[in-house]
CSV table of C-alpha atoms in Angstrom, one decimal:
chain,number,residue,atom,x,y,z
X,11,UNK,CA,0.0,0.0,0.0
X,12,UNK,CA,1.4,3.4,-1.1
X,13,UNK,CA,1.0,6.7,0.3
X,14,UNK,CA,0.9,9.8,-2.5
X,15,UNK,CA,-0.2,12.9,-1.8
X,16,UNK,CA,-2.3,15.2,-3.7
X,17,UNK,CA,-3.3,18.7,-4.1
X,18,UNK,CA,-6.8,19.6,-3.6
X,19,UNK,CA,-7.7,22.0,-6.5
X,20,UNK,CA,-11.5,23.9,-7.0
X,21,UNK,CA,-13.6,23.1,-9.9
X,22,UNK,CA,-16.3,25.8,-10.2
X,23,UNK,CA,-18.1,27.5,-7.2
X,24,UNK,CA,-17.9,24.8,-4.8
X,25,UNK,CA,-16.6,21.7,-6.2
X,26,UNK,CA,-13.0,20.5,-5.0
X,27,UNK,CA,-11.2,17.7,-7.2
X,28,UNK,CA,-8.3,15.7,-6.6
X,29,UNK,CA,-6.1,13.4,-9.7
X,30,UNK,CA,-5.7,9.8,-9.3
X,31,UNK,CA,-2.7,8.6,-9.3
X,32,UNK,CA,-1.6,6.7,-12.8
X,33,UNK,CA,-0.4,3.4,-11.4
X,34,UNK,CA,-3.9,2.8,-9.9
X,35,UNK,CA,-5.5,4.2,-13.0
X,36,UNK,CA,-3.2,1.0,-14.9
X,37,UNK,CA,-3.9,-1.0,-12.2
X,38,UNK,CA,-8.0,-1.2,-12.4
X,39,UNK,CA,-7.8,-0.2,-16.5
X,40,UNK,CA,-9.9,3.2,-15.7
X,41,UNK,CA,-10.9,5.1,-19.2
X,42,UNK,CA,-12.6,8.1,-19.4
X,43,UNK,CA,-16.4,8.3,-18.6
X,44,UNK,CA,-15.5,5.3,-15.8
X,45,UNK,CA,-17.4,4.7,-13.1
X,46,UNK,CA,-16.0,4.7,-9.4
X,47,UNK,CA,-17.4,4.5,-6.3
X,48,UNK,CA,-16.0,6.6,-3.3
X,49,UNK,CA,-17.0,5.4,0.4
X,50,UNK,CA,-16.5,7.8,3.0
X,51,UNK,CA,-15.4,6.0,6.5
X,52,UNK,CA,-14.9,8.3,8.9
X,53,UNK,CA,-11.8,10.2,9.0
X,54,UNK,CA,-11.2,8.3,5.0
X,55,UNK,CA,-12.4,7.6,1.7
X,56,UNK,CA,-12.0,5.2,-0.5
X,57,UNK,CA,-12.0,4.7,-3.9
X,58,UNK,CA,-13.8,1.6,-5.8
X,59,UNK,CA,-13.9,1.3,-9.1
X,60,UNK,CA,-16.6,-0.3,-10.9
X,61,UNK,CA,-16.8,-4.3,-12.4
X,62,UNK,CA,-15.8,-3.9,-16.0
X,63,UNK,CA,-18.1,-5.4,-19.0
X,64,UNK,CA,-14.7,-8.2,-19.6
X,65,UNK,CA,-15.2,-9.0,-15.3
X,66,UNK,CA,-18.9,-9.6,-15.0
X,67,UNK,CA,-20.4,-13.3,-15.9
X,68,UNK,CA,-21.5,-14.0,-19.3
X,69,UNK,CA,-24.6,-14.9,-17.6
X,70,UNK,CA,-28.4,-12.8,-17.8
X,71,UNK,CA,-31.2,-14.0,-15.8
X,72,UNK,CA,-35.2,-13.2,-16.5
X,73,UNK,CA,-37.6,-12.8,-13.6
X,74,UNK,CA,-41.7,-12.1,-14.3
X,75,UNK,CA,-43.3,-10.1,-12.0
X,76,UNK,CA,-46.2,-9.6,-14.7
X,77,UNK,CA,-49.0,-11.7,-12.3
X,78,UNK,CA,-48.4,-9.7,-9.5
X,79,UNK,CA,-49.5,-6.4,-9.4
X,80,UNK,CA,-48.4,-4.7,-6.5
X,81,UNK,CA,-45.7,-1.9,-6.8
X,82,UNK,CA,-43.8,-2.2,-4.1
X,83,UNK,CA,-43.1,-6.0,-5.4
X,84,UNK,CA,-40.5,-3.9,-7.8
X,85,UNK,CA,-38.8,-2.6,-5.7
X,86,UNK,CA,-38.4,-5.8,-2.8
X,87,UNK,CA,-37.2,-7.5,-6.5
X,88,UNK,CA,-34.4,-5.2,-6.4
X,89,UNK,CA,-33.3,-5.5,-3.0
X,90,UNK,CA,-33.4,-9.0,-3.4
X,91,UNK,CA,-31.4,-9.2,-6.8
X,92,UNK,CA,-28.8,-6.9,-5.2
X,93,UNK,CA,-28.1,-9.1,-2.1
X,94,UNK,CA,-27.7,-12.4,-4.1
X,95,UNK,CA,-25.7,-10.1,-7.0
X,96,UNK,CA,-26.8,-12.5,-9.9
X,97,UNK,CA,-25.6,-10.1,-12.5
X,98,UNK,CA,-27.6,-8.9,-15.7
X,99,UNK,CA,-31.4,-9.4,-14.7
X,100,UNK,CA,-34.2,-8.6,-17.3
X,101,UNK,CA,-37.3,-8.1,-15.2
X,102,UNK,CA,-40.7,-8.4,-17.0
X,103,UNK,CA,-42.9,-5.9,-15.0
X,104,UNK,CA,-45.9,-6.4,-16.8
X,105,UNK,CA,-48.8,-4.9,-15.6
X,106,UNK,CA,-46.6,-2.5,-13.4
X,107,UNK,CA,-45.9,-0.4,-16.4
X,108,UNK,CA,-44.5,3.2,-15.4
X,109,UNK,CA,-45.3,2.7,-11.6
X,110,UNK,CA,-43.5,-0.7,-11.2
X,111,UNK,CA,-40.0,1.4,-13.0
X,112,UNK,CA,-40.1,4.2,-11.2
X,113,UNK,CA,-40.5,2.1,-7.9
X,114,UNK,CA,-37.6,-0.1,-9.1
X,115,UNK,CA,-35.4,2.6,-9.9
X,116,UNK,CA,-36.1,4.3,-6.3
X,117,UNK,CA,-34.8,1.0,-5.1
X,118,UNK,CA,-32.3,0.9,-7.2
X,119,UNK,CA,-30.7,5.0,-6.0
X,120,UNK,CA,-31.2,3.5,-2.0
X,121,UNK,CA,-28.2,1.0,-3.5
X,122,UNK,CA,-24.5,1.3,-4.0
X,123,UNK,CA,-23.3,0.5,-7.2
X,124,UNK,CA,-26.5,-0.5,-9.1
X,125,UNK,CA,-28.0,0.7,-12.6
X,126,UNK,CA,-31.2,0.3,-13.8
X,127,UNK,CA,-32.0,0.5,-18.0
X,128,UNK,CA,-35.5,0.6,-19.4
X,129,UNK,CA,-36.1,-1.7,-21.5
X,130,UNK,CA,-39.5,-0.6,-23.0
X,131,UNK,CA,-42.6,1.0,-20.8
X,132,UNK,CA,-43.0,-2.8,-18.4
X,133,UNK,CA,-39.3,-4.4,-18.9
X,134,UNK,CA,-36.2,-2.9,-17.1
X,135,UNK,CA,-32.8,-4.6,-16.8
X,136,UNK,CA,-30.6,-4.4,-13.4
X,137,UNK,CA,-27.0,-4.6,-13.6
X,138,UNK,CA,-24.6,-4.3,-10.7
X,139,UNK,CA,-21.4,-2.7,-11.5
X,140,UNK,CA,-20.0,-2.4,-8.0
X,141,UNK,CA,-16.4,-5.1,-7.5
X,142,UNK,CA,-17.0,-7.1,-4.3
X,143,UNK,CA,-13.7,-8.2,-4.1
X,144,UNK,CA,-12.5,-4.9,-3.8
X,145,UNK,CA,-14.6,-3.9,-0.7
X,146,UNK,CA,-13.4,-4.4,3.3
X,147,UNK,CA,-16.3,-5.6,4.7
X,148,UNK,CA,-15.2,-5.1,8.1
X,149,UNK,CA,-15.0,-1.3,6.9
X,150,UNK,CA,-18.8,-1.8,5.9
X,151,UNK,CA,-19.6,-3.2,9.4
X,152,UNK,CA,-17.9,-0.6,11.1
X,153,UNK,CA,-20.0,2.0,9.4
X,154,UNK,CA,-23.2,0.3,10.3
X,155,UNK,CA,-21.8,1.1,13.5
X,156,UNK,CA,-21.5,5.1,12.5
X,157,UNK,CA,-24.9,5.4,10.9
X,158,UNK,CA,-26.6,3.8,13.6
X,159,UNK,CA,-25.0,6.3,16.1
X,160,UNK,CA,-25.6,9.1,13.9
X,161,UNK,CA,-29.3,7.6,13.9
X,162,UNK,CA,-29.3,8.0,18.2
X,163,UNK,CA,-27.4,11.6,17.2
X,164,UNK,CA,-30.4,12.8,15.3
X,165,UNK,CA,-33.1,11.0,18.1
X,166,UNK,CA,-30.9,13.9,20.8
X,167,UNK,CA,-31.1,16.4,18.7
X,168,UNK,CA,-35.3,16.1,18.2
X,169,UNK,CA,-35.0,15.5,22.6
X,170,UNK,CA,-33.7,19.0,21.8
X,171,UNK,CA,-36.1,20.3,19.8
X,172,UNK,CA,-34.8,20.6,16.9
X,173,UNK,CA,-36.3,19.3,13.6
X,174,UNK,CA,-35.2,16.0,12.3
X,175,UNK,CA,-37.2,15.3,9.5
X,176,UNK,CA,-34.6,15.2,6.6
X,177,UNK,CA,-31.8,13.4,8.0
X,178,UNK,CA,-34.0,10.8,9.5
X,179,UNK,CA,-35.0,10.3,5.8
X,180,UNK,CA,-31.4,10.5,5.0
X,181,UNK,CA,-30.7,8.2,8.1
X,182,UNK,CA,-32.9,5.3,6.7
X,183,UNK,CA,-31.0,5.7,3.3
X,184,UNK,CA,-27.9,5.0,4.8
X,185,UNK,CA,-29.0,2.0,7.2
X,186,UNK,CA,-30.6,0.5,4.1
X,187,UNK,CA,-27.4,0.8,1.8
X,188,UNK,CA,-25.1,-0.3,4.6
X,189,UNK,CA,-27.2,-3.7,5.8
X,190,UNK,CA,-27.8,-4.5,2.2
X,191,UNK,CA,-23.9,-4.5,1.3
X,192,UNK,CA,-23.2,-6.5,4.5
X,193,UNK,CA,-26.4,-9.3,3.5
X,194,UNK,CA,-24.4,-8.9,0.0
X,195,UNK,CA,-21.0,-10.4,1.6
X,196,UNK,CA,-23.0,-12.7,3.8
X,197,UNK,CA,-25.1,-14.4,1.1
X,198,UNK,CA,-21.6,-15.0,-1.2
X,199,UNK,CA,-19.8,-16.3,1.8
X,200,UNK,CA,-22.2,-19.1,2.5
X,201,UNK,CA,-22.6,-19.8,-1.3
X,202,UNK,CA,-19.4,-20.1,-1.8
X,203,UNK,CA,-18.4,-22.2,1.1
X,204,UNK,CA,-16.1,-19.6,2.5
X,205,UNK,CA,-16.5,-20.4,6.4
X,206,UNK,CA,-15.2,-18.5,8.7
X,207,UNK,CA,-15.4,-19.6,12.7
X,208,UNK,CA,-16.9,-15.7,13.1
X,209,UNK,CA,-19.3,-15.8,10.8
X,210,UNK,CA,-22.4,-16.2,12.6
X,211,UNK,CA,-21.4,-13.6,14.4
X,212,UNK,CA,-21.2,-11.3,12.1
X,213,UNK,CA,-24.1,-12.5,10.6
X,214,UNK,CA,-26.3,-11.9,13.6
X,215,UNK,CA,-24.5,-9.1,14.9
X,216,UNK,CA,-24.8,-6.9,11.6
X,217,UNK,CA,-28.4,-7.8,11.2
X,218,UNK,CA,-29.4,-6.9,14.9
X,219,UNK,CA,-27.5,-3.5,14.8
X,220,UNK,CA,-29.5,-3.0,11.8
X,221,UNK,CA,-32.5,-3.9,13.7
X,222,UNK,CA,-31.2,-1.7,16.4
X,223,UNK,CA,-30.6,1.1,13.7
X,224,UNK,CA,-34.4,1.0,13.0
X,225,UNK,CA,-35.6,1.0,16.8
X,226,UNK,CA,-33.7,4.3,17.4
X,227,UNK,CA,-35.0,5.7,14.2
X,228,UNK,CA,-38.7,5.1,15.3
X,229,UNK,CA,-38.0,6.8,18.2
X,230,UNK,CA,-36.6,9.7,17.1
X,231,UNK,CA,-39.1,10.1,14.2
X,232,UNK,CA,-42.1,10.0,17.5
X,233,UNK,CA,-39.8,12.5,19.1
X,234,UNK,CA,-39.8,14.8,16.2
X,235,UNK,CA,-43.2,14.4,15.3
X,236,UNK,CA,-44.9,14.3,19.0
X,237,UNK,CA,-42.3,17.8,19.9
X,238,UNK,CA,-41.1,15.5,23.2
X,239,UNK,CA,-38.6,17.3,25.2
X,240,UNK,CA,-36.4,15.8,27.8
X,241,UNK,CA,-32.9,16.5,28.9
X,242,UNK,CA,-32.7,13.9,31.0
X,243,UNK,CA,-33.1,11.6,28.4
X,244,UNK,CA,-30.9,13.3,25.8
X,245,UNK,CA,-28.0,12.7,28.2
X,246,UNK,CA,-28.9,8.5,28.0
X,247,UNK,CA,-29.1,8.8,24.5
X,248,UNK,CA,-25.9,10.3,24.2
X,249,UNK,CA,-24.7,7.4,26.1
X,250,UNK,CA,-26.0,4.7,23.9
X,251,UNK,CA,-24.6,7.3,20.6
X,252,UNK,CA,-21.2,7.0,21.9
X,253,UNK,CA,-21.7,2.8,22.8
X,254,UNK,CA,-22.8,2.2,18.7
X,255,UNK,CA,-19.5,2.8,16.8
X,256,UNK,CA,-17.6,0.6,19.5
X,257,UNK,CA,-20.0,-2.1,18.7
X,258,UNK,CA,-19.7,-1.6,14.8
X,259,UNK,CA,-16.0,-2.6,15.3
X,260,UNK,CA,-16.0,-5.4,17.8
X,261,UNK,CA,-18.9,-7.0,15.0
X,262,UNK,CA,-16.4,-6.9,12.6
X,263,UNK,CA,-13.7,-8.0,14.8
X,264,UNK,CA,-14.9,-9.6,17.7
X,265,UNK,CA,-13.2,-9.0,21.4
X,266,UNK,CA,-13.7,-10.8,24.5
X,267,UNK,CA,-12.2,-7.8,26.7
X,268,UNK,CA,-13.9,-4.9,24.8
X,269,UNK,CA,-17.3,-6.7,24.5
X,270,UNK,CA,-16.9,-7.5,28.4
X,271,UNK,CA,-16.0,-3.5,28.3
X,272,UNK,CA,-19.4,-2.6,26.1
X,273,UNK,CA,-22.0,-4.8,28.7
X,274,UNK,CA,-20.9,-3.9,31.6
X,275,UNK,CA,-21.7,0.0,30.0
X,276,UNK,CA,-25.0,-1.3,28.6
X,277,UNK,CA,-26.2,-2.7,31.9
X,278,UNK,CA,-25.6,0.5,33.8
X,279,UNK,CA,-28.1,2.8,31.1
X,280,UNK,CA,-30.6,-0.1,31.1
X,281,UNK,CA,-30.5,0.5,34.9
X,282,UNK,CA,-31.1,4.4,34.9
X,283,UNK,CA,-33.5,3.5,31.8
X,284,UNK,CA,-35.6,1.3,34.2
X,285,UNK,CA,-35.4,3.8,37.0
X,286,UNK,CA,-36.3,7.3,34.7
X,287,UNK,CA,-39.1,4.4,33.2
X,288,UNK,CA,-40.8,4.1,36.7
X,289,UNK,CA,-40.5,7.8,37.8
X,290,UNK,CA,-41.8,8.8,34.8
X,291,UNK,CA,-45.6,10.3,35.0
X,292,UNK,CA,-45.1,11.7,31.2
X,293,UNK,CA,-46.6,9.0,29.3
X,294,UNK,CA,-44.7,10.0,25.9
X,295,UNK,CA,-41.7,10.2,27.6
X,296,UNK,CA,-41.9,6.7,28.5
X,297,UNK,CA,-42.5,5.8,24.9
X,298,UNK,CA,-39.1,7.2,24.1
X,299,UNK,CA,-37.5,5.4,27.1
X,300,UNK,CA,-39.0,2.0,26.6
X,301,UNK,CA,-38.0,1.9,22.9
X,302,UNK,CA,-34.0,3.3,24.0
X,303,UNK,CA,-34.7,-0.2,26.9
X,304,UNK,CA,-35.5,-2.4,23.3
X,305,UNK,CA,-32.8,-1.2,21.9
X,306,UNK,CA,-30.2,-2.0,24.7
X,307,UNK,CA,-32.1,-5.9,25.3
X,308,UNK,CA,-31.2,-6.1,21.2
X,309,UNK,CA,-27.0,-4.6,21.9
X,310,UNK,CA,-27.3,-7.1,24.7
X,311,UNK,CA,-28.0,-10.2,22.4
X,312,UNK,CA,-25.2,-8.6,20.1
X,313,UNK,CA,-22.5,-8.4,22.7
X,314,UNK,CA,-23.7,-12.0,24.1
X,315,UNK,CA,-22.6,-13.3,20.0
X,316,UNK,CA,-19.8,-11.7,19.8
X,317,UNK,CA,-18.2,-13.0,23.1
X,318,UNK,CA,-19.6,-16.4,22.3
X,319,UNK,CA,-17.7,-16.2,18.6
X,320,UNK,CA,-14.5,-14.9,20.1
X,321,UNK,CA,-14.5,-17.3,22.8
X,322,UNK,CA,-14.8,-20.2,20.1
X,323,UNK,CA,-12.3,-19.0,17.9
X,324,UNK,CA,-8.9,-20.3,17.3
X,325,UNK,CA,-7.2,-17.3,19.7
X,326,UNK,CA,-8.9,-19.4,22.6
X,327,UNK,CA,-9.7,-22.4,21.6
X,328,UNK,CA,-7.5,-25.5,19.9
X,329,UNK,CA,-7.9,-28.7,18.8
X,330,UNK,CA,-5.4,-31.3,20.5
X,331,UNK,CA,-4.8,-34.8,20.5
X,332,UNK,CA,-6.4,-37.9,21.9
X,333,UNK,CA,-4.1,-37.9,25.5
X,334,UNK,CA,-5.5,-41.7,26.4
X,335,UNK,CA,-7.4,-39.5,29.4
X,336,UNK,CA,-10.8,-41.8,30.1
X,337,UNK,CA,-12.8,-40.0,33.0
């Protein structure tokens, strides 16, 4: 891995651009008009760069959606497709027409690295033009991690009183993308017979932080929506904001010590959840609180995986030799 640096140079009123280096550009055969794919982790990006026409299987798949008439079938087709990344998919929309596109192609922007052509006014093809290989999924858990936190970061801010309404739209977005690309990785894994001692850990881990995503999510969209104020409960929240990137990591690479670290911190909120829960003569208040007491049972279950994965793992535990020992 090389380091180069770059300046940063404008481009128009408020666009900054940056050159990639011509080694990469070799390296991945980039040309002119080329997608790439930039993920933003943190305190990095990263740069993907699309699966070439040569790269992707020779293989299209048909699927007929024409006998069932429900819109939102598109879309849940799409989601689908993208997780088991068959390739080039003609979809026969039928009776869908215009409605059953445009649903498909909503799906379809909620997605990284996924293009959608029309194919006349009930047919649309899918094609995913994203390189697996080249992503870290333990970078992908870890964000799960972030957006989930961010999630509890915008459920504070509505405790505050402020309004929430776009980046909780924006928040879903992002838990959608990020679960989606880690089902992606899961669903090849197992196909492929790539086992992994950690797997189910990261299996259940990443689909209950997801879960956990959506919990926090609910809550702050009542919050926004109901106006409930509560310092007291923004400083728990904070709590459980700063717990969620910590987790995202220890998902991707399990701990014994940290997750010991991570429940021992969850117990002590759930406590002074339980207490604010039973003091608490504001009945939407408790709403708020006994969704944040959900959310913590779920890390719970997540933390309880993870040490039960590390603990089975070659680090801790070997396979020896018959000794003769006969209890």
């Amino acid at each position: 891995m090389g380091i180069i640096a770059r300046k940063v140079q404008r481009l128009g009123a408020s666009s900054y651009v940056i050159t990639l280096p011509h080694s990469w550009i070799e390296a991945h055969n980039i040309k002119p008009g080329d997608t790439v794919y930039i993920v933003d982790d943190e305190d990095k990006l990263s740069i993907i760069p699309s699966q070439k026409d040569e790269e992707k299987s020779k293989a299209v798949y048909e699927m007929d959606l024409s006998k069932i008439p429900i819109p939102e079938i598109a879309s849940l087709a799409i989601y689908c497709l993208y997780v088991h990344n068959l390739g080039d998919t003609i979809i026969n929309l039928g009776p869908l027409g215009k409605k059953g596109v445009e649903s498909a192609k909503q799906a379809a922007l909620s997605l990284l690295g996924l293009d959608v052509f029309e194919l006349g006014e009930s047919k649309i093809m899918i094609r995913p033009v994203i390189d697996d290989s080249k992503i870290e999924i333990k970078q992908v858990i870890k964000g799960l991690g972030m957006i989930v936190s961010d999630i509890a970061g915008m459920l504070k801010d509505a405790l505050m009183g402020q309004d929430v309404t776009q980046s909780l739209q924006l928040g879903q977005k992002d838990l959608l993308k990020y679960q989606h690309l880690v089902e992606r990785h899961v669903v090849d894994t197992m196909l492929h017979g790539k086992g992994d001692v950690r797997l189910h850990a990261l299996v259940l881990g990443s689909g209950l932080l997801g879960v956990v995503g959506y919990i926090i999510l609910d809550a702050a969209d009542k919050a926004n929506k109901l106006k409930i104020r509560s310092d007291k409960i923004v400083s728990l929240v904070q709590n459980i904001k700063d717990i969620l990137p910590q987790l995202g990591s220890i998902v991707a690479q399990p701990s014994i010590k940290r997750t010991q670290e991570l429940l021992l911190q969850t117990m002590a909120i759930t406590m002074d959840i339980e207490e604010r829960s039973i003091n608490s003569k504001d009945s939407s208040q408790t709403i708020i609180l006994t969704k944040m007491a959900d959310a913590l049972k779920l890390l719970d279950v997540i933390l309880y995986v993870i040490t039960c994965s590390a603990a089975t793992s070659e680090e801790y535990l070997k396979k020896v030799n018959n000794t003769g020992f006969n209890a």
